Amino acid sequence: EVHLLESGGGLVQPGGSLRLSCAASGFTFSTYDMSWVRQAPGKGLEWVSAIGGSGGRNTYHADSVKGRFTISRDNSRNTLYLQMNSLRADDTAVYYCAKDRGSGWYNFDHWGQGTLVTVSS
Amino acid sequence: DIQMTQSPSSLSASVGDRVTITCRASQSITNSLNWYQQKPGKAPKVLIYAASNLQSGVPSRFSGSGSGTDFTLTISSLQPEDFATYYCQQSYSTPATFGQGTKVEIK
């Protein structure tokens, strides 16, 4: 059974940094593209970042986080990461990791339970 | 970026009703369209992928149709557990984009 477990969220001041992790199990992690998707309180879903499977050479970021967030993965640890720098109040959201189903990018078939990031002074 | 527009933004319906939600893309996305259901405090769950394919384990009362720019999610007979928010999402190009959501409430 596929399982995705995010961690690393919390309260951080504007301008601060945070690293989110997503521990994956139940599938061959290195084979699948992965993404981070966020949801601000009471709002809709926003794709944030994506990374290719083996090697993770291909990475993509939404314009809203480009230059501030970096997605990476450690296939030996079955873990996805999101390094978030220069955080702003509008980055406050629940951050979900999502697994692609393997038929092209951005077809999410499993999601984690999410981790809340709050950016506030 | 491809804009995804859902309608309606919310609807009230009764158990047993047939419910239809539409999603329009700002340009053709062929069949690269997914539908998700989200309940309060929970992660989204995929219902339909590639416009019309039912995700394993999802009840057959859910169906999807469409291609190009216009898509539909249909619930043939609304059940109590279907009251939730539904999102469409295009996977045709980067960035992936979602519709604003349709909240299905109890009448």
XYZ file of C-alpha atoms in Angstrom:
228
model
C 0.000 0.000 0.000
C 1.313 3.423 -0.977
C 1.995 5.703 1.967
C 3.270 9.282 1.953
C 4.055 11.029 5.220
C 4.999 14.698 5.292
C 6.863 16.358 8.135
C 8.766 19.528 8.876
C 5.977 22.077 8.932
C 5.579 24.650 11.647
C 5.607 28.337 12.516
C 8.338 30.445 10.929
C 8.936 34.176 10.732
C 8.796 36.056 7.419
C 12.137 35.732 5.666
C 12.884 32.465 7.415
C 13.533 28.974 6.065
C 12.008 25.547 6.491
C 12.634 22.133 4.988
C 9.744 19.779 4.420
C 10.183 16.031 4.057
C 7.926 13.378 2.595
C 8.699 9.776 3.498
C 7.397 7.345 0.897
C 6.677 3.638 1.175
C 4.753 0.920 -0.609
C 6.127 1.565 -4.098
C 9.434 1.846 -5.975
C 10.075 5.469 -5.100
C 12.852 6.122 -7.627
C 10.578 5.210 -10.517
C 8.010 7.949 -10.024
C 7.862 11.675 -10.509
C 6.785 13.523 -7.372
C 5.283 16.927 -6.630
C 4.455 19.303 -3.823
C 1.006 20.897 -3.864
C -0.170 23.467 -1.329
C -3.464 24.790 -0.065
C -3.765 28.107 1.739
C -6.377 28.211 4.525
C -9.855 28.135 3.004
C -8.465 28.271 -0.536
C -7.964 25.938 -3.480
C -5.077 23.748 -4.552
C -1.862 25.177 -6.010
C 0.899 23.089 -7.557
C 4.300 24.174 -6.196
C 7.146 21.983 -7.453
C 7.868 18.722 -9.251
C 10.853 16.423 -9.682
C 11.552 13.548 -12.010
C 12.080 9.991 -10.840
C 15.453 8.376 -11.181
C 18.213 10.913 -10.636
C 15.800 13.768 -10.123
C 17.543 15.743 -12.864
C 14.327 17.355 -14.011
C 12.825 19.860 -11.596
C 10.089 22.426 -12.050
C 8.765 25.183 -9.809
C 5.777 27.490 -9.905
C 6.637 31.102 -10.666
C 5.366 32.053 -7.194
C 8.191 30.091 -5.530
C 10.914 30.096 -8.180
C 14.242 31.185 -6.740
C 13.023 30.630 -3.168
C 11.995 26.951 -3.030
C 14.022 23.924 -4.127
C 12.648 20.431 -4.586
C 14.960 17.439 -4.215
C 14.845 13.749 -3.471
C 16.973 11.023 -1.916
C 16.016 7.787 -3.606
C 18.190 5.786 -1.186
C 16.034 7.075 1.673
C 12.727 7.070 -0.253
C 12.288 10.691 0.740
C 11.170 13.839 -1.057
C 12.173 17.285 0.180
C 11.147 20.889 -0.248
C 13.633 23.511 0.905
C 11.762 26.769 1.433
C 13.730 30.008 1.846
C 12.709 33.667 2.077
C 9.292 32.643 3.294
C 6.420 35.100 3.027
C 3.022 35.326 4.662
C 1.361 34.128 1.457
C 3.333 30.866 1.667
C 1.157 29.913 4.637
C -0.574 26.700 3.619
C -0.898 22.979 4.083
C 1.767 21.374 1.918
C 1.015 17.990 0.382
C 3.385 15.660 -1.374
C 1.829 13.820 -4.275
C 2.930 10.828 -6.326
C 2.487 10.667 -10.087
C 0.840 7.568 -11.481
C 3.597 7.073 -14.047
C 1.815 8.200 -17.207
C 3.340 11.617 -17.752
C 3.687 14.525 -15.363
C 1.142 15.797 -12.855
C -1.241 12.850 -12.776
C -1.416 12.436 -9.011
C -2.699 9.104 -7.755
C -1.665 9.305 -4.104
C -1.329 12.193 -1.669
C 0.104 12.522 1.814
C -1.922 13.900 4.699
C -0.183 17.276 4.518
C 1.933 19.424 6.824
C 0.991 22.957 7.852
C 3.409 25.814 7.300
C 2.550 29.097 8.980
C 4.590 32.196 8.147
C 3.945 34.882 10.710
C 5.773 37.221 13.065
C -0.348 29.197 -17.919
C -3.530 27.242 -18.653
C -6.487 28.544 -16.695
C -9.064 26.047 -15.433
C -12.564 27.338 -14.722
C -15.124 25.229 -12.887
C -18.837 25.806 -12.670
C -20.721 26.109 -10.524
C -18.558 27.219 -7.565
C -21.067 25.587 -5.253
C -24.284 23.663 -5.444
C -26.898 22.249 -3.134
C -28.298 18.831 -3.897
C -30.195 15.994 -2.258
C -29.234 12.391 -1.792
C -30.111 10.533 -4.987
C -29.759 13.569 -7.250
C -27.733 13.518 -10.432
C -24.973 16.114 -10.174
C -22.885 17.572 -12.994
C -19.807 19.766 -12.591
C -18.124 21.341 -15.582
C -14.525 22.387 -16.105
C -13.244 24.526 -18.956
C -9.610 24.968 -19.960
C -8.299 28.197 -21.469
C -6.750 26.183 -24.319
C -6.922 22.623 -25.565
C -5.515 20.080 -23.136
C -6.564 16.979 -25.140
C -7.651 14.498 -22.437
C -5.085 15.556 -19.814
C -7.636 16.213 -17.105
C -7.994 14.786 -13.607
C -10.797 15.134 -11.063
C -10.244 15.079 -7.298
C -12.533 14.978 -4.292
C -11.538 16.683 -1.063
C -13.281 16.495 2.285
C -12.608 19.018 5.086
C -9.255 18.468 6.760
C -8.308 15.683 4.367
C -6.007 15.316 1.389
C -7.474 15.271 -2.113
C -8.367 11.897 -3.566
C -8.313 11.153 -7.277
C -11.617 10.095 -8.814
C -11.050 10.316 -12.568
C -7.839 10.482 -14.603
C -7.240 11.164 -18.288
C -10.703 12.747 -18.467
C -12.756 9.575 -18.340
C -10.885 6.792 -16.532
C -12.272 5.775 -13.165
C -9.595 5.397 -10.493
C -9.473 1.940 -8.938
C -11.711 1.724 -5.901
C -13.877 4.705 -6.820
C -17.608 3.973 -7.043
C -19.047 3.662 -10.533
C -21.554 6.454 -9.873
C -18.682 8.825 -10.680
C -17.900 9.379 -14.350
C -15.963 11.861 -16.422
C -16.188 12.978 -20.014
C -14.843 15.554 -22.423
C -11.755 16.448 -24.386
C -10.095 19.550 -25.727
C -11.343 22.390 -23.545
C -14.621 21.201 -22.016
C -14.978 18.492 -19.394
C -17.666 17.136 -17.097
C -17.736 15.218 -13.840
C -21.039 13.453 -13.194
C -22.282 11.804 -10.030
C -25.217 9.676 -11.127
C -26.882 9.320 -7.725
C -25.479 11.492 -4.958
C -24.681 9.669 -1.730
C -24.171 11.163 1.756
C -20.420 10.540 1.576
C -20.166 12.552 -1.676
C -20.677 15.910 -0.008
C -17.263 17.464 -0.526
C -15.321 19.865 -2.729
C -14.350 18.742 -6.212
C -11.387 20.020 -8.236
C -10.390 19.563 -11.846
C -6.694 19.758 -12.780
C -4.864 19.827 -16.074
C -1.714 17.765 -16.565
C -1.094 18.904 -20.141
C 1.636 21.415 -19.416
C 3.755 23.036 -16.727
C 2.595 24.509 -14.423
C -0.096 22.050 -13.470
C -3.195 24.080 -12.677
C -6.386 23.403 -10.767
C -9.882 24.726 -11.052
C -11.117 26.839 -8.168
C -13.245 24.017 -6.796
C -16.935 23.140 -6.611
C -18.422 22.647 -3.161
C -21.293 20.147 -3.106
C -23.546 20.750 -0.123
C -26.623 19.086 1.282
C -29.939 20.656 0.294
